[in-house]
C-alpha positions as semicolon CSV with decimal commas, in nm:
position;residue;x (nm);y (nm);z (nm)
1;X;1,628;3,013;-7,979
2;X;1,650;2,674;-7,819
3;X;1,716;2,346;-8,114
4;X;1,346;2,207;-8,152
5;X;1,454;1,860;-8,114
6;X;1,573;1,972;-7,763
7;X;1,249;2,083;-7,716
8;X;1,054;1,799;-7,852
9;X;1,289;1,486;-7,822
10;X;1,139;1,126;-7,980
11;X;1,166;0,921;-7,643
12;X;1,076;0,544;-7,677
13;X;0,967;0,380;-7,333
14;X;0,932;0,048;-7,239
15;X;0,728;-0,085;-7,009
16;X;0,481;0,237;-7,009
17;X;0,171;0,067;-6,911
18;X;0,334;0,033;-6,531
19;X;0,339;0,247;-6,270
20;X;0,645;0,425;-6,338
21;X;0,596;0,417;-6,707
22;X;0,252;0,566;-6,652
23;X;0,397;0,829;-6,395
24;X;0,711;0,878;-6,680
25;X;0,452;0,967;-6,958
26;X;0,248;1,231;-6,777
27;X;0,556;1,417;-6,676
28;X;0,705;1,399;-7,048
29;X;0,432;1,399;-7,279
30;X;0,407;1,765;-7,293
31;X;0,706;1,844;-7,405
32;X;0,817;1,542;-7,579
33;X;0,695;1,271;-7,869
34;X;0,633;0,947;-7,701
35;X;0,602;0,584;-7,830
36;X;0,542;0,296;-7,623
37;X;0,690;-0,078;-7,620
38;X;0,466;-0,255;-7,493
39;X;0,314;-0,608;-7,447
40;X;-0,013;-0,458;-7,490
41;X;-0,132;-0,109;-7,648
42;X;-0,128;0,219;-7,453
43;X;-0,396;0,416;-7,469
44;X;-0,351;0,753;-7,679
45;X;0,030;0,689;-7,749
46;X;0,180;0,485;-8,030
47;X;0,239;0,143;-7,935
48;X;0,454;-0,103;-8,085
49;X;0,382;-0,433;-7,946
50;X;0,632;-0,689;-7,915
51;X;0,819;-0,901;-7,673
52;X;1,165;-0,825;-7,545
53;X;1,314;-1,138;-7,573
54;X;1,278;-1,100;-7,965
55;X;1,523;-0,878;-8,084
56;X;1,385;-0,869;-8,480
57;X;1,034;-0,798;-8,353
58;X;1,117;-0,475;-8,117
59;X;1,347;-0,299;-8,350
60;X;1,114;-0,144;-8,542
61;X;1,001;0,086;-8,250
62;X;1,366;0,221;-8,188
63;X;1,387;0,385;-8,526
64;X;1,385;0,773;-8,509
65;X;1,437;0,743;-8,176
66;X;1,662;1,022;-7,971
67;X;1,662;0,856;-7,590
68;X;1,532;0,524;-7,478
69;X;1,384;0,465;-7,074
70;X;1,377;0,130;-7,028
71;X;1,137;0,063;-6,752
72;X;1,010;-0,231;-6,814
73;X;1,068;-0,600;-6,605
74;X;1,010;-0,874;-6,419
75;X;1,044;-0,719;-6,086
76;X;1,091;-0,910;-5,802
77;X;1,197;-1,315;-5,734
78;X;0,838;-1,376;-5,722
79;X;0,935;-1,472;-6,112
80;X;1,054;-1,793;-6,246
81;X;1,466;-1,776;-6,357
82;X;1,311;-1,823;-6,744
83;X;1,078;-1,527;-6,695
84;X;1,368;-1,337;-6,510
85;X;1,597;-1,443;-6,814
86;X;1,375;-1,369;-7,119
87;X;1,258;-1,029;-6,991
88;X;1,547;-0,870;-6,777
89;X;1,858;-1,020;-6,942
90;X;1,795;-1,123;-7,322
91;X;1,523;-0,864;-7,315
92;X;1,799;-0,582;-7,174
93;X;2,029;-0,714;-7,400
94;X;1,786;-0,628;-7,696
95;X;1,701;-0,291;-7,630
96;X;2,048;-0,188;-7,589
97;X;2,133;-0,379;-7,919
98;X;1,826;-0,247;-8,061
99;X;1,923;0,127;-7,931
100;X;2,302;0,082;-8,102
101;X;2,143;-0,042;-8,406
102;X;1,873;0,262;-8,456
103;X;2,161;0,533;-8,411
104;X;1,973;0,662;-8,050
105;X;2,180;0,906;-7,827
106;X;2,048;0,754;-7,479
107;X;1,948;0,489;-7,298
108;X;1,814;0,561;-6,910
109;X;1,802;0,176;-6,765
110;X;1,551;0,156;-6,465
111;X;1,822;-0,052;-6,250
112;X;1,744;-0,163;-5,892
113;X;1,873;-0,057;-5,531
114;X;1,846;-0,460;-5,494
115;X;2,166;-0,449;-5,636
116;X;2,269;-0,356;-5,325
117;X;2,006;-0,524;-5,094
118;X;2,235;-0,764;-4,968
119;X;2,426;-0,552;-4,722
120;X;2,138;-0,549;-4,526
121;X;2,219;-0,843;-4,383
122;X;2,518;-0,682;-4,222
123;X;2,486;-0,430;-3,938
124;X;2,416;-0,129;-3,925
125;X;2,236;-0,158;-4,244
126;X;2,032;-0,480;-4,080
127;X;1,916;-0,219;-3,777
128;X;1,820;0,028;-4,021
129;X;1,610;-0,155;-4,230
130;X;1,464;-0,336;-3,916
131;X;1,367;0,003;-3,769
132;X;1,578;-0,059;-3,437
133;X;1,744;0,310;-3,491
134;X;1,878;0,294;-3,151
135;X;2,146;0,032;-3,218
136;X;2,255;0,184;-3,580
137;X;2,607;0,370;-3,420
138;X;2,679;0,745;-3,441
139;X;2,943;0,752;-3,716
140;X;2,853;0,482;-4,051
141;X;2,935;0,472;-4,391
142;X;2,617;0,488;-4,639
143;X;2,659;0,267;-4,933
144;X;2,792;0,466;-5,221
145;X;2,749;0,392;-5,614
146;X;3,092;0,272;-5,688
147;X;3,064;-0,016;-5,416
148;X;3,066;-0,338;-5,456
149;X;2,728;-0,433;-5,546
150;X;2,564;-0,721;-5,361
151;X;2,202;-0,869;-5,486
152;X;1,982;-1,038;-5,254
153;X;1,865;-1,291;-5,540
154;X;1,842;-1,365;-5,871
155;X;1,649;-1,083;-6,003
156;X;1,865;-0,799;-5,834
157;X;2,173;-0,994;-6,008
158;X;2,008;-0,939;-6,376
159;X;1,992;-0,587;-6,301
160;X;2,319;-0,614;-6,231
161;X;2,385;-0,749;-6,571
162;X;2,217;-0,477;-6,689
163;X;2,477;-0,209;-6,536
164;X;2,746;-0,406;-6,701
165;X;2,572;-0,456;-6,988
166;X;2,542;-0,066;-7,077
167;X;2,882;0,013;-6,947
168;X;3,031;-0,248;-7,227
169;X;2,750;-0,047;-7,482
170;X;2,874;0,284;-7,374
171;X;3,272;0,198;-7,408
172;X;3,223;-0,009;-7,727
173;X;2,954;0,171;-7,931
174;X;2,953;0,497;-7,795
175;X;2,563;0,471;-7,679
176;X;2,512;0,682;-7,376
177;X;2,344;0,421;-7,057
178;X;2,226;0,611;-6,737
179;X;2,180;0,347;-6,469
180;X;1,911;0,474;-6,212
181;X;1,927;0,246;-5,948
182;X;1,569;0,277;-5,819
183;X;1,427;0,225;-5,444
184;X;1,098;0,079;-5,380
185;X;0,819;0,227;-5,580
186;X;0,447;0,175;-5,458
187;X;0,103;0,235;-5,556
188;X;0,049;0,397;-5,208
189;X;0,262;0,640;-5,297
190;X;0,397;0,615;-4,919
191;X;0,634;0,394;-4,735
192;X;0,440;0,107;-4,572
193;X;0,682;-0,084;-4,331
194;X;0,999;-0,027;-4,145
195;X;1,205;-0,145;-4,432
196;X;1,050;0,129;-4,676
197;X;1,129;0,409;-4,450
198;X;1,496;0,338;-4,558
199;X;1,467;0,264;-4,902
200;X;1,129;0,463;-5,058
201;X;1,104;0,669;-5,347
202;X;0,813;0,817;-5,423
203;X;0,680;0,871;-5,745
204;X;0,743;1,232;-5,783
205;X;1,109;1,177;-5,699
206;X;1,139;0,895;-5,948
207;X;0,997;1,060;-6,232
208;X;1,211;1,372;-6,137
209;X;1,543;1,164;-6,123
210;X;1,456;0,999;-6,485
211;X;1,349;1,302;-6,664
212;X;1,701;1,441;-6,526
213;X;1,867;1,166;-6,686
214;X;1,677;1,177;-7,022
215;X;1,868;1,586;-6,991
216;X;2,228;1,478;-6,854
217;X;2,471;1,618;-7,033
218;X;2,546;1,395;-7,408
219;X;2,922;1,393;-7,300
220;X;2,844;1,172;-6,992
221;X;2,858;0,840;-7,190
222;X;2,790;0,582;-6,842
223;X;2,732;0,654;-6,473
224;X;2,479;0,510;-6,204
225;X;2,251;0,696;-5,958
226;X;2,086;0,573;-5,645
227;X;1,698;0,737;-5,683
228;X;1,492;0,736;-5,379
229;X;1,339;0,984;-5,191
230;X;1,546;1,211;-4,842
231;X;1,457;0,906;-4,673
232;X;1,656;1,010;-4,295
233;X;1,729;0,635;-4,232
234;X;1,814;0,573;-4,631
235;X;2,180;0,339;-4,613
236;X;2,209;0,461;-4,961
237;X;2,442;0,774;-5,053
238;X;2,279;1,019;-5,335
239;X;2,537;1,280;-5,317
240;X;2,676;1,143;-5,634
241;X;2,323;1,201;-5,797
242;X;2,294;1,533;-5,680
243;X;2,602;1,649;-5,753
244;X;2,654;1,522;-6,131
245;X;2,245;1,424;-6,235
246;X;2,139;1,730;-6,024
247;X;1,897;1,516;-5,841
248;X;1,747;1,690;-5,522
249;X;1,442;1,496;-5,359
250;X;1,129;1,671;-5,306
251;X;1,028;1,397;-5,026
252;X;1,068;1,193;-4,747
253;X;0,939;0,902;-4,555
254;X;1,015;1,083;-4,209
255;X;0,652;1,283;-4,364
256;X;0,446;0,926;-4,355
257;X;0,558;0,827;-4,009
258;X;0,196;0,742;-3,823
């Protein structure tokens, strides 16, 4: 007989009023015991509403908690650096602290592939994302996990505070951090421009890849995934996810081409 709390984890997720959050809770609400941090209540799950930037008023949700998703952000550089600051670095900072604090087993940070955005200003990775498939050469090398990273701006370098914020939780405190570093998300549910045909995930896939993390093994204290959907002109390698998160995408942008 399988341990109930296996069956029936407490999972805390921030951020569940988005669009991943909201995709995230109808995937795990059956077989789990959800609470929501939130700005603002969510509907028909316990909320606890606070901001992330104060540590004292959020730690009250993490209690009783087994795993943590941390979805939520300012996403984009749309955002002022204060907004960018409060909410993805002090904000990231608290949940982790928050998460070491309350005794929780997991934390699955919703990183970026923005992290690594800024190669596409080299070739071939510039005529991939462009759509000009014809000049991208027979034989290149996809950008794996344990690159260097390389943000386009400021808010892809916060998530990248956020990596290196849960690998010092995970050597120092023992707290296991998943890093899912996420591709572009949309409400279409489809890619929209040349760009997304490379780095799309659809919604499926992403709630797929972060209920696999939620699962991964309790001895795998740190690692980072790229999550986005079998994207044929994706620059980004997820052989690593497949082969340790077990992370095999249902989808594909090649099926959206008009």
């Amino acid at each position: 007989m399988e341990d109930e709390g296996t069956l029936n984890p407490n999972i805390l997720i921030t951020g569940m009023s988005g669009l991943i959050g909201t995709a995230v809770r109808r995937r795990l609400e059956p077989r789990a015991r959800l609470t929501a941090l939130n700005r603002g209540d969510v509907p028909g799950v316990a909320t606890v509403r606070a901001d992330l930037s104060d540590l004292e008023a959020i730690r009250p949700a993490f209690e009783g908690q087994d795993t943590v998703i941390h979805l939520a952000a300012k996403a984009g550089d749309r955002y002022t650096w204060e907004e960018l600051r409060d909410t993805n670095v002090i904000g990231t900072r608290n949940v982790l602290e928050a998460a070491r604090l309350a005794g929780c087993k997991r934390v699955v940070f919703a990183s970026s592939g923005a992290t690594v955005a800024g190669w596409e200003r080299e070739e071939p990775y510039r005529a991939i994302v462009e759509g000009r498939y014809h000049d991208v050469p027979a034989d290149w090398v996809r950008i794996r996990h344990d690159m260097a990273t390389r943000p386009k701006g400021p808010y892809a370098s916060t998530k990248i505070w956020g990596e290196a914020l849960g690998r010092h939780y995970a050597d120092n405190f023992g707290l296991s951090v998943i890093a899912l570093r996420i591709g572009l998300v949309n409400a279409q549910d489809r890619p929209v421009d040349a760009r997304q045909h490379s780095v799309w995930c659809s919604q499926r896939d992403v709630v797929n890849a972060i209920e696999l993390a939620v699962d991964l093994d309790e001895a795998i204290r740190y690692d980072i995934f790229f999550v986005l959907s079998d994207n044929r002109w994706s620059y980004r390698d997820l052989s690593h996810a497949r082969d340790v998160l077990g992370f095999v995408p249902r989808e594909s942008a090649e099926d959206h081409r008009g």
